[in-house]
mmCIF file of N, CA and C in Angstrom:
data_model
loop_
_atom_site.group_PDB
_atom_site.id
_atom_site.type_symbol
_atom_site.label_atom_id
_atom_site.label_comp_id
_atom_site.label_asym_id
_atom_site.label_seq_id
_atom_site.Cartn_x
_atom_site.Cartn_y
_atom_site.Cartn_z
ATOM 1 N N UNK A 1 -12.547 -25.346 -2.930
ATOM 2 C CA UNK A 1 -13.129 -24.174 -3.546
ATOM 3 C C UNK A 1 -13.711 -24.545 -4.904
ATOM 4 N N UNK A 2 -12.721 -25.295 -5.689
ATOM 5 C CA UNK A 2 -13.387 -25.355 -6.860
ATOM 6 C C UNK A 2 -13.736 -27.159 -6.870
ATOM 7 N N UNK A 3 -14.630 -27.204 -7.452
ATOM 8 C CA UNK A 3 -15.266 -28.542 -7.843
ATOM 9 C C UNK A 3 -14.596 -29.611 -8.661
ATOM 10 N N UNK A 4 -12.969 -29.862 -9.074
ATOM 11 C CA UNK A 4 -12.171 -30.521 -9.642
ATOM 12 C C UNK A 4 -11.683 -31.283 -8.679
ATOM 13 N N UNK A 5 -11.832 -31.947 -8.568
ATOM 14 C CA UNK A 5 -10.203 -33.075 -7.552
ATOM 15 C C UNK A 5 -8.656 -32.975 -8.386
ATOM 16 N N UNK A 6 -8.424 -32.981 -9.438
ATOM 17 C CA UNK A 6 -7.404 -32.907 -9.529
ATOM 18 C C UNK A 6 -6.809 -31.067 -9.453
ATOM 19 N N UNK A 7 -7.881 -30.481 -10.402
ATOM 20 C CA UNK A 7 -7.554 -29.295 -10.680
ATOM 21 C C UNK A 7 -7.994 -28.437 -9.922
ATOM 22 N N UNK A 8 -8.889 -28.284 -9.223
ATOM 23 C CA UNK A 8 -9.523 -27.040 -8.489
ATOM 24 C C UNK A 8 -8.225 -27.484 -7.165
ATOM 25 N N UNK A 9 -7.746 -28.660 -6.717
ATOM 26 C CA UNK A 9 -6.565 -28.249 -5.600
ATOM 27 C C UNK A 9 -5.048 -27.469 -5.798
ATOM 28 N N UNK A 10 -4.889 -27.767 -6.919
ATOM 29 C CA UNK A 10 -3.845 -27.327 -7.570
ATOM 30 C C UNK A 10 -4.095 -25.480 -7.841
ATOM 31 N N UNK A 11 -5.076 -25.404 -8.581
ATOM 32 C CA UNK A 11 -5.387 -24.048 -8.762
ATOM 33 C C UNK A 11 -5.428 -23.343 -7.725
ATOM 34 N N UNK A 12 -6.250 -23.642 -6.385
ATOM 35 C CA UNK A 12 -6.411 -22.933 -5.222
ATOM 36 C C UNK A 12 -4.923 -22.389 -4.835
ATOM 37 N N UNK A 13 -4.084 -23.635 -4.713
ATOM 38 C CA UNK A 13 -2.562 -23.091 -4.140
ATOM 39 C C UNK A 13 -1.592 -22.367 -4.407
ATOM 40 N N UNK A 14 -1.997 -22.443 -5.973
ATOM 41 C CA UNK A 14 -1.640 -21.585 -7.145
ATOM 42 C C UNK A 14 -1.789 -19.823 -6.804
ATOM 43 N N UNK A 15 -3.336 -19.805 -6.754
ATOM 44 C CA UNK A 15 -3.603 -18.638 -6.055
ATOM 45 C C UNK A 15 -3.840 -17.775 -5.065
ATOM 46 N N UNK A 16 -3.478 -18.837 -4.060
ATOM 47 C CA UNK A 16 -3.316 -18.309 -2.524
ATOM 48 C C UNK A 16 -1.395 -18.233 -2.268
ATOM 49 N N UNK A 17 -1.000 -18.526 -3.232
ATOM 50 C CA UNK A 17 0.824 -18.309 -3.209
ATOM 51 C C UNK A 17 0.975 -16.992 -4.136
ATOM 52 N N UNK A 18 0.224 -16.639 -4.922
ATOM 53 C CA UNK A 18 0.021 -15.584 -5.840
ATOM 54 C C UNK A 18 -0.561 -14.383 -4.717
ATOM 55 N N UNK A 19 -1.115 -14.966 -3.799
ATOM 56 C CA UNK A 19 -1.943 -13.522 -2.717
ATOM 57 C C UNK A 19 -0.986 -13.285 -1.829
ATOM 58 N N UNK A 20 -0.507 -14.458 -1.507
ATOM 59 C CA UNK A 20 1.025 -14.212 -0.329
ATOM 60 C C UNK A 20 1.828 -13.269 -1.236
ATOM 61 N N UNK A 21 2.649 -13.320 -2.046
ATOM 62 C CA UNK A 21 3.627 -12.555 -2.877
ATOM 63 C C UNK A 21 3.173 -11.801 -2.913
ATOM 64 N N UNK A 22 1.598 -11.358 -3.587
ATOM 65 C CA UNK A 22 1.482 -9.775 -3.577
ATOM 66 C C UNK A 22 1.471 -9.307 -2.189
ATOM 67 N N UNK A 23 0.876 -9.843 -1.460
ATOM 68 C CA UNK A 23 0.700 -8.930 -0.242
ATOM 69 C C UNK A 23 2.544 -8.547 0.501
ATOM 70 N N UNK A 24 3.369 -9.638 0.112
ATOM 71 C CA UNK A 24 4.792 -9.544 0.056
ATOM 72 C C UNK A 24 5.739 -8.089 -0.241
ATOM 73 N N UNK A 25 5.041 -7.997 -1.768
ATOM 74 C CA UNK A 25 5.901 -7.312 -2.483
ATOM 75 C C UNK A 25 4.873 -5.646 -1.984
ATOM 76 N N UNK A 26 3.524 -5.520 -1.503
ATOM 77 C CA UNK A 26 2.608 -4.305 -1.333
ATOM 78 C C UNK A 26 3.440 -3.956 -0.572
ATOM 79 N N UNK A 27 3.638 -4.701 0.564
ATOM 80 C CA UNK A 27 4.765 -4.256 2.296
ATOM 81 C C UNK A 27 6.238 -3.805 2.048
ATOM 82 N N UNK A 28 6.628 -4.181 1.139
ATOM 83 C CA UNK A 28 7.763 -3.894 0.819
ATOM 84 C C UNK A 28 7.687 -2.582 0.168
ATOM 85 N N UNK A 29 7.162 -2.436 -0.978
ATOM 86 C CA UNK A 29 6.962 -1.132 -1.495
ATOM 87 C C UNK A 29 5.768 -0.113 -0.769
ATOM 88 N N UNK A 30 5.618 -0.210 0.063
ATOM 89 C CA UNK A 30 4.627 0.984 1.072
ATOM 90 C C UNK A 30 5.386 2.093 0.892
ATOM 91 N N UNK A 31 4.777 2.684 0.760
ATOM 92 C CA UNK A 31 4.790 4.205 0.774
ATOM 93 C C UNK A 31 5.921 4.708 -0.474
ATOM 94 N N UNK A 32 5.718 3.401 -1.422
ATOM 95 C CA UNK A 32 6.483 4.009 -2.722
ATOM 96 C C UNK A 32 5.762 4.280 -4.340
ATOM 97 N N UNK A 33 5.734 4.530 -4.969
ATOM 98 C CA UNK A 33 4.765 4.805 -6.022
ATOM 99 C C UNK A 33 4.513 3.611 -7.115
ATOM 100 N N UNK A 34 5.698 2.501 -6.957
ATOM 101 C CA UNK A 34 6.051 1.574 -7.427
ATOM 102 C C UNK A 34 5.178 0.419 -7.973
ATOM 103 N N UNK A 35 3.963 0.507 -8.959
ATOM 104 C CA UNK A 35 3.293 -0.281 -9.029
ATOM 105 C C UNK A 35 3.805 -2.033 -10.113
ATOM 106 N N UNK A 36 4.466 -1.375 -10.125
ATOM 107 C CA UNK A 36 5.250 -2.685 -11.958
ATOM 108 C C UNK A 36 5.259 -3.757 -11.101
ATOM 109 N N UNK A 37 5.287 -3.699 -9.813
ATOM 110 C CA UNK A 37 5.591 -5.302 -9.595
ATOM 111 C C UNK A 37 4.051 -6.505 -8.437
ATOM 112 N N UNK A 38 2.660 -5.379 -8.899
ATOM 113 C CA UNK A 38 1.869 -5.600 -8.484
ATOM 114 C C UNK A 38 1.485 -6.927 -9.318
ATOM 115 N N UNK A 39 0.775 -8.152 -8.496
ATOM 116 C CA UNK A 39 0.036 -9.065 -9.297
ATOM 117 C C UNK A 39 -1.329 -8.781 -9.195
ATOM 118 N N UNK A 40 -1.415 -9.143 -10.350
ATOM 119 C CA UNK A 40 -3.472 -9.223 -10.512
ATOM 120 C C UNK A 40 -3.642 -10.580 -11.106
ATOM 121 N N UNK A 41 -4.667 -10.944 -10.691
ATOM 122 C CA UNK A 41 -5.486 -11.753 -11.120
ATOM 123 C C UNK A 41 -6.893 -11.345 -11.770
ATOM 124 N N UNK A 42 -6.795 -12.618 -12.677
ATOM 125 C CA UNK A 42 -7.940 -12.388 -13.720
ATOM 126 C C UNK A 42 -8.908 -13.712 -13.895
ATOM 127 N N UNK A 43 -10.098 -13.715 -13.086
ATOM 128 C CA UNK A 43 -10.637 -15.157 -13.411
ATOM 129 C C UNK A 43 -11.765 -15.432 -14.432
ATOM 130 N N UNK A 44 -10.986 -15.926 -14.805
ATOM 131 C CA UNK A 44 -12.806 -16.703 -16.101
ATOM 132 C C UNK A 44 -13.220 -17.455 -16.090
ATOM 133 N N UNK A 45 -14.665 -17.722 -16.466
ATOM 134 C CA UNK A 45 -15.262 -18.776 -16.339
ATOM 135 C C UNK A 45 -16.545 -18.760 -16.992
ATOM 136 N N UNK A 46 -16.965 -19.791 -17.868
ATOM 137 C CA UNK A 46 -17.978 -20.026 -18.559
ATOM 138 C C UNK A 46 -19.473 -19.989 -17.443
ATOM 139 N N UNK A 47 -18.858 -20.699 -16.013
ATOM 140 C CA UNK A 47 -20.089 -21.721 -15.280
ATOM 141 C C UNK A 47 -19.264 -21.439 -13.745
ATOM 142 N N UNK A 48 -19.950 -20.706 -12.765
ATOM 143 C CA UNK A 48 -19.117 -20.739 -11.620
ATOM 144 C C UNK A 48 -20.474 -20.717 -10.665
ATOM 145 N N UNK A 49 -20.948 -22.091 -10.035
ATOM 146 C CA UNK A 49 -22.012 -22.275 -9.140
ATOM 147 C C UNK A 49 -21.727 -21.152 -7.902
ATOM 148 N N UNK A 50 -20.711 -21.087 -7.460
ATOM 149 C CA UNK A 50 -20.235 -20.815 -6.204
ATOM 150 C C UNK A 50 -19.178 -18.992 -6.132
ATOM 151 N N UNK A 51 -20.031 -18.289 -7.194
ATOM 152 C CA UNK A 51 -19.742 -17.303 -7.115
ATOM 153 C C UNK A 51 -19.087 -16.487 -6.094
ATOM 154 N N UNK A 52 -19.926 -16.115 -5.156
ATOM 155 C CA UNK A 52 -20.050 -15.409 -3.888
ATOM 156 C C UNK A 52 -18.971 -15.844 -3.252
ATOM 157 N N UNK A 53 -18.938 -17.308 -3.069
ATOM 158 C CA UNK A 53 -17.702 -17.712 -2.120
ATOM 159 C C UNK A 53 -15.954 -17.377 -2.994
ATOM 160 N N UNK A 54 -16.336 -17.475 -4.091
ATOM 161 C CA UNK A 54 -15.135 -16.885 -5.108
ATOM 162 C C UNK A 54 -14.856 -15.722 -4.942
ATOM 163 N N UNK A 55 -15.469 -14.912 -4.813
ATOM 164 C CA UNK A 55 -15.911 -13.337 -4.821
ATOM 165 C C UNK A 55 -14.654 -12.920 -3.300
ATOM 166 N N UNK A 56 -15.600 -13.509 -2.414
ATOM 167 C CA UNK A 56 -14.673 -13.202 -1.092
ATOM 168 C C UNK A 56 -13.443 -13.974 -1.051
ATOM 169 N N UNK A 57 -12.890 -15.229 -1.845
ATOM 170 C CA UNK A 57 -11.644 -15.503 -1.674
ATOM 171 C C UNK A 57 -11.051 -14.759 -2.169
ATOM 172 N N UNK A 58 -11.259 -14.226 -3.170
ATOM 173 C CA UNK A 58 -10.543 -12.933 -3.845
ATOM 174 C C UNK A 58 -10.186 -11.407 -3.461
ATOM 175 N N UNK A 59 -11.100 -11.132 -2.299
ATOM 176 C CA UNK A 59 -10.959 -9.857 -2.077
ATOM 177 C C UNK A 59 -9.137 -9.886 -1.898
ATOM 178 N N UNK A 60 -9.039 -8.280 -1.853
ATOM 179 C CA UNK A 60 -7.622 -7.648 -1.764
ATOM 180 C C UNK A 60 -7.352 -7.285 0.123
ATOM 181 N N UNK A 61 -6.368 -6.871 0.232
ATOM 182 C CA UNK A 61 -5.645 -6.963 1.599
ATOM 183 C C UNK A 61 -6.883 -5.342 2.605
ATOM 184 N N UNK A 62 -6.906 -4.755 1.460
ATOM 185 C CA UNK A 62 -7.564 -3.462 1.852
ATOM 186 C C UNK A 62 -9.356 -3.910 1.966
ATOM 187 N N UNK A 63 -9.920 -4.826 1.885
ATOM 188 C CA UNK A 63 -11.189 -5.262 1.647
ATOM 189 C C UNK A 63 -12.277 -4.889 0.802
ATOM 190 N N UNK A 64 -11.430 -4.513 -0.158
ATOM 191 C CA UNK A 64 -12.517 -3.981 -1.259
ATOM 192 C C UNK A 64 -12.143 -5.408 -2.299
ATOM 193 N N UNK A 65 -13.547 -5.706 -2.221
ATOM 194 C CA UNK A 65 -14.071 -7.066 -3.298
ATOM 195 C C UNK A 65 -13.522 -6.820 -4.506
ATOM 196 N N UNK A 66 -12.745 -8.105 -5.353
ATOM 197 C CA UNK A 66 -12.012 -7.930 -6.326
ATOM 198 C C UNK A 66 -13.569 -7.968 -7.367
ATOM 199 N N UNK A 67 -13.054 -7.314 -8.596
ATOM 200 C CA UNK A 67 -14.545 -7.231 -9.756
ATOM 201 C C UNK A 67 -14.645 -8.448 -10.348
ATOM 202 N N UNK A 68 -15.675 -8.711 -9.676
ATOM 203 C CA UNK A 68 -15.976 -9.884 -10.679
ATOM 204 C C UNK A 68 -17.250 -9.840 -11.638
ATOM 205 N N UNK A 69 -17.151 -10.293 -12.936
ATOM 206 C CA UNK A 69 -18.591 -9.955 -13.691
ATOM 207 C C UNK A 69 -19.229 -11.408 -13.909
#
């Protein structure tokens, strides 16, 4: 995904273990009002060639595209 060999593999796993847990902890709390233990992510970046494909790794479980600016 990302253009690092050392770092863009590390990061990816980082945040695909961060999407497992939330989607973890959403199932667990269904149908409760309980948001405190939601994760978000926040990405920045000066320079991101590959937007679009970022864009859709990110979407949420419900398929609405996470915001990216």
């Amino acid at each position: 995904m990302l253009n690092e060999p050392k770092r863009g593999a590390t990061l990816e796993v980082v945040v695909s273990r961060m999407q497992t847990v939330s989607k973890a902890l959403q199932t667990e709390e269904a149908g409760s009002a309980a948001y405190e233990n939601r994760i978000r992510l926040l990405a920045l970046s000066a320079t991101v060639p590959n937007i679009e494909d970022i864009a859709d790794w990110l979407k949420d479980s419900s398929g609405a595209p996470a915001e990216i600016k």
